[in-house]
Amino acid sequence: MSEVMINRLDAADGDFQDKLDKLLSYDASSDEAVHQRVLEIIGRIRREGDGALLEYTQRFDQYQLAGAADLELPKARLQQAWDNLPNDLAEGLQFAAERIRTYAEQQKLQSWRFEDADGNVLGQQVTPLDRVGLYVPGGKAAYPSSVLMNAIPAKVAGVPEVIMVTPTPLGEVNELVLAAAHLAGVDRVYRVGGAQAVAALAYGTASIPRVDKIVGPGNIYVATAKKLVFGQVGIDMVAGPSEILVICDGGTDPDWIAADLFSQAEHDEDAQAILLSPDAAFLDKVEASIRRMLPEMERAAVIAKSLSDRGALIKVRDLAQAADVANHIAPEHLELSVADPDELVKSIRNAGAIFMGRYTAEALGDYCAGPNHVLPTARTARFSSPLGVYDFQKRSSLINCSAAGSAKLGRVADLLARGEGLGAHALSARYRGR
Amino acid sequence: MSEVMINRLDAADGDFQDKLDKLLSYDASSDEAVHQRVLEIIGRIRREGDGALLEYTQRFDQYQLAGAADLELPKARLQQAWDNLPNDLAEGLQFAAERIRTYAEQQKLQSWRFEDADGNVLGQQVTPLDRVGLYVPGGKAAYPSSVLMNAIPAKVAGVPEVIMVTPTPLGEVNELVLAAAHLAGVDRVYRVGGAQAVAALAYGTASIPRVDKIVGPGNIYVATAKKLVFGQVGIDMVAGPSEILVICDGGTDPDWIAADLFSQAEHDEDAQAILLSPDAAFLDKVEASIRRMLPEMERAAVIAKSLSDRGALIKVRDLAQAADVANHIAPEHLELSVADPDELVKSIRNAGAIFMGRYTAEALGDYCAGPNHVLPTARTARFSSPLGVYDFQKRSSLINCSAAGSAKLGRVADLLARGEGLGAHALSARYRGR
């Protein structure tokens, strides 16, 4: 049996903010030893290419590839995985993919231009990235839904080449992941993982083409490698443990809320599931549901550890205070399990995804609601956004000056450039002003 | 006299790609000693706060503040700088600010929602960041235009608090910078700089409030500190030396083109100015203009070093090849000094800002054309965009399921969750499906 300790807090307590911040603090920060090992791996991949890649794959994945030609999984292999998928799973993935695509289409940035009074044309040209790398973890964290969530927005953006890397420990491939890659339109798949795969994507090897951006989750080595190659390529967020914050007015079935908390807690012992309610009796009911339902869960031990170490049931004064706490936490997932979620959502500034109303379980969003499940964690929703089509597009500013417009702008630029001591700027601006 | 060596390349040469890549390569990468010193500075600011900040300020800026209360420059001081500005400069800055604001307004992201056939509402809620930090370098690189370019988009986004930090070496403040801060609506200014200022913004001290994102240019210590606090806060790009790539069909006055190349080269000895033309005779004319005009430049020595080390005049086969080379370089600034820039721009995928037509000098964009002058450098335009209003906004996904929609989504989520071995996800999804 898994013992669970339920942390109960009250926002009215004097030391609440300290207690909350302690609960929230999670130091995923760079382990110096990991940093050094990853630096070395990146250096060897840059210098030695495929040779080092094969060697690391043998060492870390305990799988020996015959040669560089075996690094790539042929497209026919993806097709095969898709063809062999049980019908219900294939239909489920198709249903999910369709909804993810429909939502993503809404996010697509468009180019625009306008002309000012002087005949200058100003605008922004939006183009897709040329080539994107998608990291997919091996083993227990290999989720086909994650392949869809990362690859489909890239394809909707118009990225011509989406390159997936995924380790195959002991040579084992994940059929569901390959099937999802086929469905999502991934262009090439390489059976490598870890920091070495990230380095290969960032710098290229003879076999693996260099990409412009790397997305997708991974362990500490992958995350550290992504941080270290940032600048050489773009990266998405470095993801921390999953989080859910539920705000409930007390009107939702407590078993539902317990299950929602479990659904994040089961991801990982470091995952964080927190409930806020102004109704103390409701918190008691959810606590009772947790204790009653937990033993039935397949991943009870993980859930118990996550809830005990990082979870909490928190009494708040009212929903307004709940919104304040939510904005402070800036959770990855926020459920507004209340009578009027449209009203409450107006007070929410910081959250990755907001699940509104009693029927909107967070788990629906993990698979098939449509919005991306790749979301900012560890309070980064304060400044960053869900993964989206816009992450696979870039903008170029456009300026096309008329002769008259250029003369007018040139006079101001000349003046300001001289103010900054930049004579050649002034000269270049003046030439057009004559 | 500054000796300048003009590098001439021809894209038809067999070793052109190697030569070009060698010219482009610039390793701004982390100096390990700098990394360690910055880590230590960040650690001390986190532990000791204002005390360490005052000590570092005394050491690095050789300026002793009486106490923490002196860290902030009062708003009246900004007003004073603005009031004392010569009229022509005040008008020039106002003209520039107005154009930057007008362009930025076009970039503002809007929230959206739609309802699907099952009555589920899906959408995205866009909100401004709560608080942003703006780093402004001291000394020679302190540009009032940079204050406008960083602060105005944040204010257009609706950021309630824009906090500026800028070092005042030997106690000297830059009046133009303070005046620009006043004009741009900066909310608070602190007279600190370096890695210690970045750390203070990222973690907060008793005097300096913690921000959600830090933007603005700085030296290697500032850039390293920004990289290290990334995750704790958001950051903009880590900027490298300035770059210009000019594509000219030979029809523009060679003196104009020489001045445009100078205008980037004068920024920095590491700056990069490259010209592409299919017209070899035109390249000769530009070379002659460079040699004739260079001695007249105030910053001739910097320009000569930059052009000699990192510049080039490159003969290309035609404009199509010029576009290919431009997409490979992914320049910060790209001038299309050609007869039909509207046609050529369609072939451009990778560039920070594109200056179209013979009248559109890059220098106009540095000050007052309207688009931001904070642009991706060092080939990062392959995956990133100019600084814009969108950098000061974030998105939250919205999902509000109807009872029927939830039941339908719940069946698929249940199936896929079980496929991934996540029982609590399946349970949470099933509850709504009953």
Coordinates of N, CA and C in Angstrom, one line a residue, chain B residues 112-263:
Chain B
W112 N -8.7 34.9 -29.3 CA -9.7 34.3 -30.2 C -10.4 33.1 -29.6
R113 N -11.6 32.8 -30.1 CA -12.3 31.6 -29.6 C -13.1 31.1 -30.8
F114 N -13.4 29.8 -30.8 CA -14.4 29.3 -31.8 C -15.1 28.1 -31.1
E115 N -16.2 27.8 -31.7 CA -17.0 26.6 -31.1 C -17.1 25.5 -32.1
D116 N -16.8 24.3 -31.7 CA -16.9 23.2 -32.7 C -18.3 22.6 -32.8
A117 N -18.5 21.6 -33.6 CA -19.8 21.1 -33.9 C -20.5 20.5 -32.6
D118 N -19.6 20.1 -31.6 CA -20.2 19.4 -30.4 C -20.4 20.5 -29.3
G119 N -20.2 21.7 -29.6 CA -20.5 22.7 -28.6 C -19.3 23.0 -27.7
N120 N -18.1 22.4 -28.0 CA -16.9 22.8 -27.2 C -16.4 24.1 -27.7
V121 N -16.0 24.9 -26.7 CA -15.4 26.2 -27.1 C -13.9 26.1 -26.9
L122 N -13.2 26.4 -28.0 CA -11.7 26.4 -28.0 C -11.2 27.8 -28.3
G123 N -10.0 28.1 -27.7 CA -9.5 29.4 -28.0 C -8.1 29.7 -27.5
Q124 N -7.8 30.9 -27.5 CA -6.5 31.3 -27.0 C -6.7 32.7 -26.4
Q125 N -6.3 32.8 -25.1 CA -6.4 34.1 -24.4 C -5.0 34.8 -24.4
V126 N -4.9 36.0 -24.9 CA -3.6 36.7 -24.9 C -3.6 37.8 -23.9
T127 N -2.5 37.8 -23.1 CA -2.3 38.7 -22.0 C -0.9 39.3 -22.0
P128 N -0.7 40.5 -21.6 CA 0.7 41.0 -21.5 C 1.4 40.4 -20.3
L129 N 2.7 40.5 -20.4 CA 3.5 40.1 -19.2 C 3.3 41.1 -18.1
D130 N 3.5 40.6 -16.9 CA 3.2 41.5 -15.7 C 4.4 42.6 -15.6
R131 N 5.6 42.1 -15.7 CA 6.7 43.1 -15.4 C 7.9 42.6 -16.3
V132 N 8.5 43.6 -17.0 CA 9.6 43.4 -17.9 C 10.9 44.2 -17.5
G133 N 12.1 43.6 -17.6 CA 13.3 44.3 -17.3 C 14.0 44.6 -18.6
L134 N 14.5 45.8 -18.7 CA 15.2 46.3 -19.9 C 16.6 46.7 -19.6
Y135 N 17.6 45.9 -20.1 CA 19.0 46.2 -19.9 C 19.5 47.3 -20.9
V136 N 20.1 48.3 -20.5 CA 20.6 49.3 -21.4 C 22.1 49.5 -21.0
P137 N 23.0 49.2 -21.9 CA 24.4 49.3 -21.6 C 24.9 50.7 -21.3
G138 N 25.9 50.9 -20.6 CA 26.5 52.2 -20.3 C 27.5 52.5 -21.4
G139 N 28.2 53.6 -21.2 CA 29.3 54.0 -22.1 C 28.9 54.2 -23.5
K140 N 29.9 53.8 -24.4 CA 29.7 54.1 -25.9 C 28.6 53.4 -26.5
A141 N 28.2 52.3 -26.0 CA 27.1 51.5 -26.6 C 25.7 51.9 -26.1
A142 N 25.6 53.0 -25.4 CA 24.3 53.4 -24.8 C 23.5 54.2 -25.8
Y143 N 22.5 53.6 -26.5 CA 21.8 54.2 -27.5 C 20.4 54.6 -27.1
P144 N 20.0 55.8 -27.2 CA 18.6 56.2 -26.9 C 17.6 55.4 -27.8
S145 N 18.0 55.2 -29.1 CA 17.1 54.5 -30.0 C 16.8 53.1 -29.5
S146 N 17.8 52.5 -28.9 CA 17.6 51.2 -28.3 C 16.6 51.2 -27.2
V147 N 16.6 52.2 -26.4 CA 15.6 52.3 -25.3 C 14.2 52.4 -25.9
L148 N 14.0 53.2 -27.0 CA 12.7 53.3 -27.6 C 12.3 51.9 -28.2
M149 N 13.3 51.2 -28.9 CA 13.0 50.0 -29.6 C 12.6 48.9 -28.6
N150 N 13.1 48.9 -27.4 CA 12.8 47.8 -26.5 C 11.6 48.2 -25.6
A151 N 11.5 49.4 -25.2 CA 10.4 49.8 -24.3 C 9.1 50.0 -24.9
I152 N 9.0 50.5 -26.1 CA 7.7 50.9 -26.8 C 6.9 49.6 -27.1
P153 N 7.5 48.6 -27.6 CA 6.7 47.4 -27.9 C 6.1 46.8 -26.6
A154 N 6.9 46.8 -25.5 CA 6.4 46.3 -24.2 C 5.2 47.1 -23.8
K155 N 5.3 48.5 -23.9 CA 4.2 49.3 -23.5 C 2.9 49.1 -24.4
V156 N 3.2 48.9 -25.7 CA 2.1 48.7 -26.6 C 1.4 47.3 -26.3
A157 N 2.2 46.4 -25.8 CA 1.6 45.1 -25.4 C 0.8 45.2 -24.2
G158 N 1.0 46.3 -23.4 CA 0.2 46.5 -22.2 C 1.0 46.1 -20.9
V159 N 2.3 45.9 -21.0 CA 3.0 45.6 -19.8 C 2.9 46.7 -18.8
P160 N 2.4 46.4 -17.6 CA 2.2 47.5 -16.6 C 3.5 48.1 -16.1
E161 N 4.5 47.3 -15.9 CA 5.8 47.8 -15.3 C 7.0 47.4 -16.2
V162 N 7.6 48.4 -16.8 CA 8.9 48.3 -17.5 C 10.0 48.9 -16.6
I163 N 10.9 48.0 -16.2 CA 12.0 48.4 -15.3 C 13.3 48.4 -16.1
M164 N 13.9 49.5 -16.1 CA 15.2 49.7 -16.8 C 16.4 49.6 -15.9
V165 N 17.4 48.9 -16.2 CA 18.7 49.0 -15.5 C 19.8 49.5 -16.5
T166 N 20.6 50.3 -16.0 CA 21.7 50.8 -16.8 C 22.9 51.3 -15.9
P167 N 24.1 50.8 -16.2 CA 25.2 51.2 -15.3 C 25.5 52.7 -15.5
T168 N 26.0 53.3 -14.5 CA 26.5 54.7 -14.6 C 28.0 54.7 -14.2
P169 N 28.9 54.3 -15.1 CA 30.3 54.2 -14.7 C 30.8 55.6 -14.2
L170 N 31.5 55.5 -13.1 CA 32.0 56.8 -12.5 C 30.9 57.7 -12.1
G171 N 29.7 57.2 -12.1 CA 28.6 58.0 -11.7 C 27.9 58.8 -12.8
E172 N 28.4 58.6 -14.0 CA 27.9 59.4 -15.1 C 26.7 58.8 -15.7
V173 N 25.6 59.6 -15.7 CA 24.4 59.1 -16.4 C 24.4 59.6 -17.8
N174 N 23.7 58.9 -18.7 CA 23.6 59.3 -20.1 C 22.2 60.0 -20.3
E175 N 22.3 61.3 -20.5 CA 21.1 62.1 -20.5 C 20.1 61.7 -21.7
L176 N 20.7 61.4 -22.8 CA 19.9 60.9 -23.9 C 19.1 59.7 -23.6
V177 N 19.8 58.8 -22.9 CA 19.1 57.5 -22.6 C 18.0 57.8 -21.6
L178 N 18.2 58.6 -20.6 CA 17.2 58.9 -19.6 C 16.0 59.6 -20.3
A179 N 16.3 60.5 -21.2 CA 15.3 61.2 -22.0 C 14.4 60.2 -22.8
A180 N 15.1 59.3 -23.4 CA 14.4 58.3 -24.2 C 13.5 57.4 -23.3
A181 N 14.0 57.1 -22.1 CA 13.3 56.3 -21.2 C 12.0 57.0 -20.8
H182 N 12.1 58.3 -20.5 CA 11.0 59.1 -20.2 C 9.9 59.1 -21.3
L183 N 10.4 59.3 -22.6 CA 9.6 59.3 -23.7 C 8.8 58.0 -23.9
A184 N 9.6 56.9 -23.7 CA 9.0 55.6 -24.0 C 8.1 55.1 -22.9
G185 N 8.1 55.8 -21.8 CA 7.2 55.4 -20.7 C 7.7 54.4 -19.8
V186 N 9.1 54.3 -19.7 CA 9.7 53.4 -18.7 C 9.3 53.7 -17.3
D187 N 8.9 52.7 -16.5 CA 8.3 53.0 -15.2 C 9.3 53.3 -14.1
R188 N 10.4 52.5 -14.1 CA 11.5 52.7 -13.1 C 12.8 52.5 -13.7
V189 N 13.8 53.2 -13.2 CA 15.2 53.1 -13.7 C 16.1 52.9 -12.5
Y190 N 17.0 51.8 -12.6 CA 18.0 51.6 -11.6 C 19.4 51.7 -12.2
R191 N 20.3 52.4 -11.5 CA 21.6 52.7 -12.0 C 22.6 51.5 -11.7
V192 N 22.3 50.3 -12.2 CA 23.2 49.2 -12.1 C 23.3 48.5 -13.4
G193 N 24.4 47.8 -13.6 CA 24.6 47.1 -14.8 C 25.3 45.8 -14.6
G194 N 25.7 45.2 -15.7 CA 26.5 43.9 -15.7 C 25.6 42.7 -15.3
A195 N 26.3 41.6 -15.0 CA 25.7 40.4 -14.6 C 24.9 40.6 -13.4
Q196 N 25.4 41.5 -12.5 CA 24.7 41.7 -11.2 C 23.3 42.4 -11.4
A197 N 23.2 43.2 -12.4 CA 21.9 43.8 -12.7 C 20.9 42.8 -13.3
V198 N 21.4 41.9 -14.1 CA 20.6 40.8 -14.7 C 20.1 39.9 -13.6
A199 N 21.0 39.6 -12.7 CA 20.6 38.7 -11.6 C 19.6 39.3 -10.7
A200 N 19.7 40.6 -10.4 CA 18.8 41.4 -9.6 C 17.4 41.3 -10.2
L201 N 17.3 41.6 -11.5 CA 16.1 41.5 -12.2 C 15.4 40.1 -12.2
A202 N 16.3 39.1 -12.3 CA 15.8 37.7 -12.4 C 15.2 37.3 -11.1
Y203 N 15.9 37.6 -10.0 CA 15.6 37.0 -8.7 C 15.0 38.1 -7.7
G204 N 15.2 39.3 -8.1 CA 14.7 40.4 -7.2 C 15.6 40.6 -6.0
T205 N 15.6 41.9 -5.5 CA 16.3 42.2 -4.3 C 15.3 43.0 -3.5
A206 N 15.7 43.5 -2.3 CA 14.8 44.3 -1.5 C 14.4 45.6 -2.3
S207 N 15.4 46.1 -3.1 CA 15.1 47.3 -3.9 C 14.5 47.1 -5.3
I208 N 15.0 46.1 -5.9 CA 14.7 45.9 -7.3 C 13.7 44.7 -7.5
P209 N 12.5 45.0 -8.1 CA 11.5 43.9 -8.2 C 11.9 42.9 -9.2
R210 N 11.5 41.7 -8.9 CA 11.7 40.6 -9.8 C 10.9 40.7 -11.1
V211 N 11.4 40.5 -12.2 CA 10.7 40.7 -13.5 C 10.3 39.3 -14.1
D212 N 9.5 39.3 -15.1 CA 9.2 38.1 -15.8 C 10.0 37.8 -17.1
K213 N 10.6 38.9 -17.6 CA 11.4 38.7 -18.8 C 12.4 39.8 -18.8
I214 N 13.6 39.5 -19.4 CA 14.7 40.5 -19.5 C 15.1 40.7 -21.0
V215 N 15.0 41.9 -21.5 CA 15.4 42.2 -22.9 C 16.5 43.2 -22.9
G216 N 17.2 43.4 -24.0 CA 18.2 44.4 -24.2 C 19.6 43.9 -24.4
P217 N 20.4 44.6 -25.1 CA 21.8 44.2 -25.4 C 22.7 44.4 -24.2
G218 N 23.9 43.7 -24.3 CA 24.9 43.9 -23.3 C 26.2 43.2 -23.6
N219 N 27.2 43.4 -22.8 CA 28.5 42.7 -23.1 C 28.5 41.2 -22.8
I220 N 29.6 40.6 -22.8 CA 29.7 39.1 -22.6 C 29.2 38.7 -21.2
Y221 N 29.4 39.6 -20.2 CA 28.9 39.2 -18.9 C 27.4 39.3 -18.8
V222 N 26.8 40.3 -19.4 CA 25.4 40.5 -19.5 C 24.8 39.3 -20.3
A223 N 25.4 39.0 -21.4 CA 24.8 38.0 -22.3 C 24.9 36.6 -21.6
T224 N 26.0 36.3 -20.9 CA 26.1 35.1 -20.2 C 25.1 35.0 -19.0
A225 N 25.0 36.1 -18.3 CA 24.0 36.1 -17.2 C 22.6 35.9 -17.7
K226 N 22.2 36.5 -18.9 CA 20.9 36.3 -19.4 C 20.7 34.8 -19.7
K227 N 21.7 34.2 -20.4 CA 21.6 32.7 -20.6 C 21.4 31.9 -19.4
L228 N 22.1 32.3 -18.3 CA 22.0 31.5 -17.1 C 20.7 31.7 -16.3
V229 N 20.1 32.8 -16.4 CA 18.8 33.0 -15.7 C 17.6 32.7 -16.6
F230 N 17.9 32.3 -17.8 CA 16.8 31.8 -18.7 C 16.1 30.6 -18.1
G231 N 14.8 30.7 -18.0 CA 14.0 29.7 -17.4 C 13.4 30.2 -16.1
Q232 N 14.3 30.9 -15.3 CA 13.8 31.6 -14.2 C 13.0 32.8 -14.7
V233 N 13.5 33.5 -15.7 CA 12.8 34.5 -16.5 C 12.9 34.2 -17.9
G234 N 12.1 34.9 -18.7 CA 12.3 34.8 -20.2 C 13.4 35.8 -20.6
I235 N 14.0 35.5 -21.7 CA 15.0 36.5 -22.3 C 14.7 36.7 -23.8
D236 N 15.2 37.8 -24.3 CA 15.2 37.9 -25.8 C 16.4 37.2 -26.3
M237 N 16.7 37.4 -27.5 CA 17.9 36.7 -28.1 C 19.1 37.3 -27.5
V238 N 20.2 36.4 -27.4 CA 21.5 36.9 -27.1 C 22.1 37.5 -28.4
A239 N 22.3 38.8 -28.4 CA 22.7 39.4 -29.6 C 24.2 39.3 -29.9
G240 N 24.5 39.0 -31.2 CA 25.9 39.0 -31.6 C 26.2 40.3 -32.3
P241 N 27.4 40.4 -32.9 CA 27.8 41.6 -33.7 C 26.8 41.9 -34.8
S242 N 26.7 43.1 -35.1 CA 25.7 43.6 -36.2 C 26.1 43.1 -37.5
E243 N 25.2 42.9 -38.4 CA 25.5 42.4 -39.8 C 24.6 43.1 -40.8
I244 N 25.2 43.3 -42.0 CA 24.4 43.8 -43.1 C 24.8 42.9 -44.3
L245 N 23.8 42.5 -45.1 CA 24.0 41.9 -46.4 C 23.3 42.7 -47.4
V246 N 24.0 43.2 -48.4 CA 23.4 44.0 -49.4 C 23.4 43.2 -50.7
I247 N 22.2 43.1 -51.3 CA 22.1 42.5 -52.7 C 21.8 43.7 -53.6
C248 N 22.8 43.9 -54.6 CA 22.6 45.0 -55.5 C 22.7 44.5 -56.9
D249 N 21.8 45.0 -57.8 CA 21.9 44.6 -59.2 C 22.8 45.5 -60.0
G250 N 23.5 46.4 -59.3 CA 24.4 47.3 -60.0 C 23.9 48.6 -60.4
G251 N 22.6 48.8 -60.1 CA 22.0 50.1 -60.5 C 21.9 51.2 -59.4
T252 N 22.5 50.9 -58.3 CA 22.4 51.9 -57.2 C 23.8 52.6 -57.2
D253 N 23.8 53.9 -56.8 CA 25.0 54.7 -56.7 C 26.0 53.9 -55.8
P254 N 27.2 53.6 -56.3 CA 28.1 52.8 -55.4 C 28.5 53.5 -54.1
D255 N 28.5 54.8 -54.1 CA 28.8 55.6 -52.9 C 27.7 55.3 -51.8
W256 N 26.5 55.2 -52.2 CA 25.4 54.8 -51.3 C 25.6 53.5 -50.7
I257 N 26.0 52.5 -51.5 CA 26.2 51.1 -51.1 C 27.4 51.1 -50.1
A258 N 28.5 51.8 -50.5 CA 29.6 51.9 -49.6 C 29.2 52.4 -48.2
A259 N 28.4 53.5 -48.2 CA 28.0 54.1 -47.0 C 27.1 53.1 -46.2
D260 N 26.3 52.3 -46.9 CA 25.5 51.3 -46.2 C 26.3 50.3 -45.5
L261 N 27.4 49.8 -46.2 CA 28.3 48.8 -45.6 C 29.0 49.4 -44.4
F262 N 29.5 50.7 -44.6 CA 30.1 51.4 -43.5 C 29.2 51.4 -42.2
S263 N 28.0 51.7 -42.5 CA 27.0 52.0 -41.4 C 26.9 50.7 -40.4

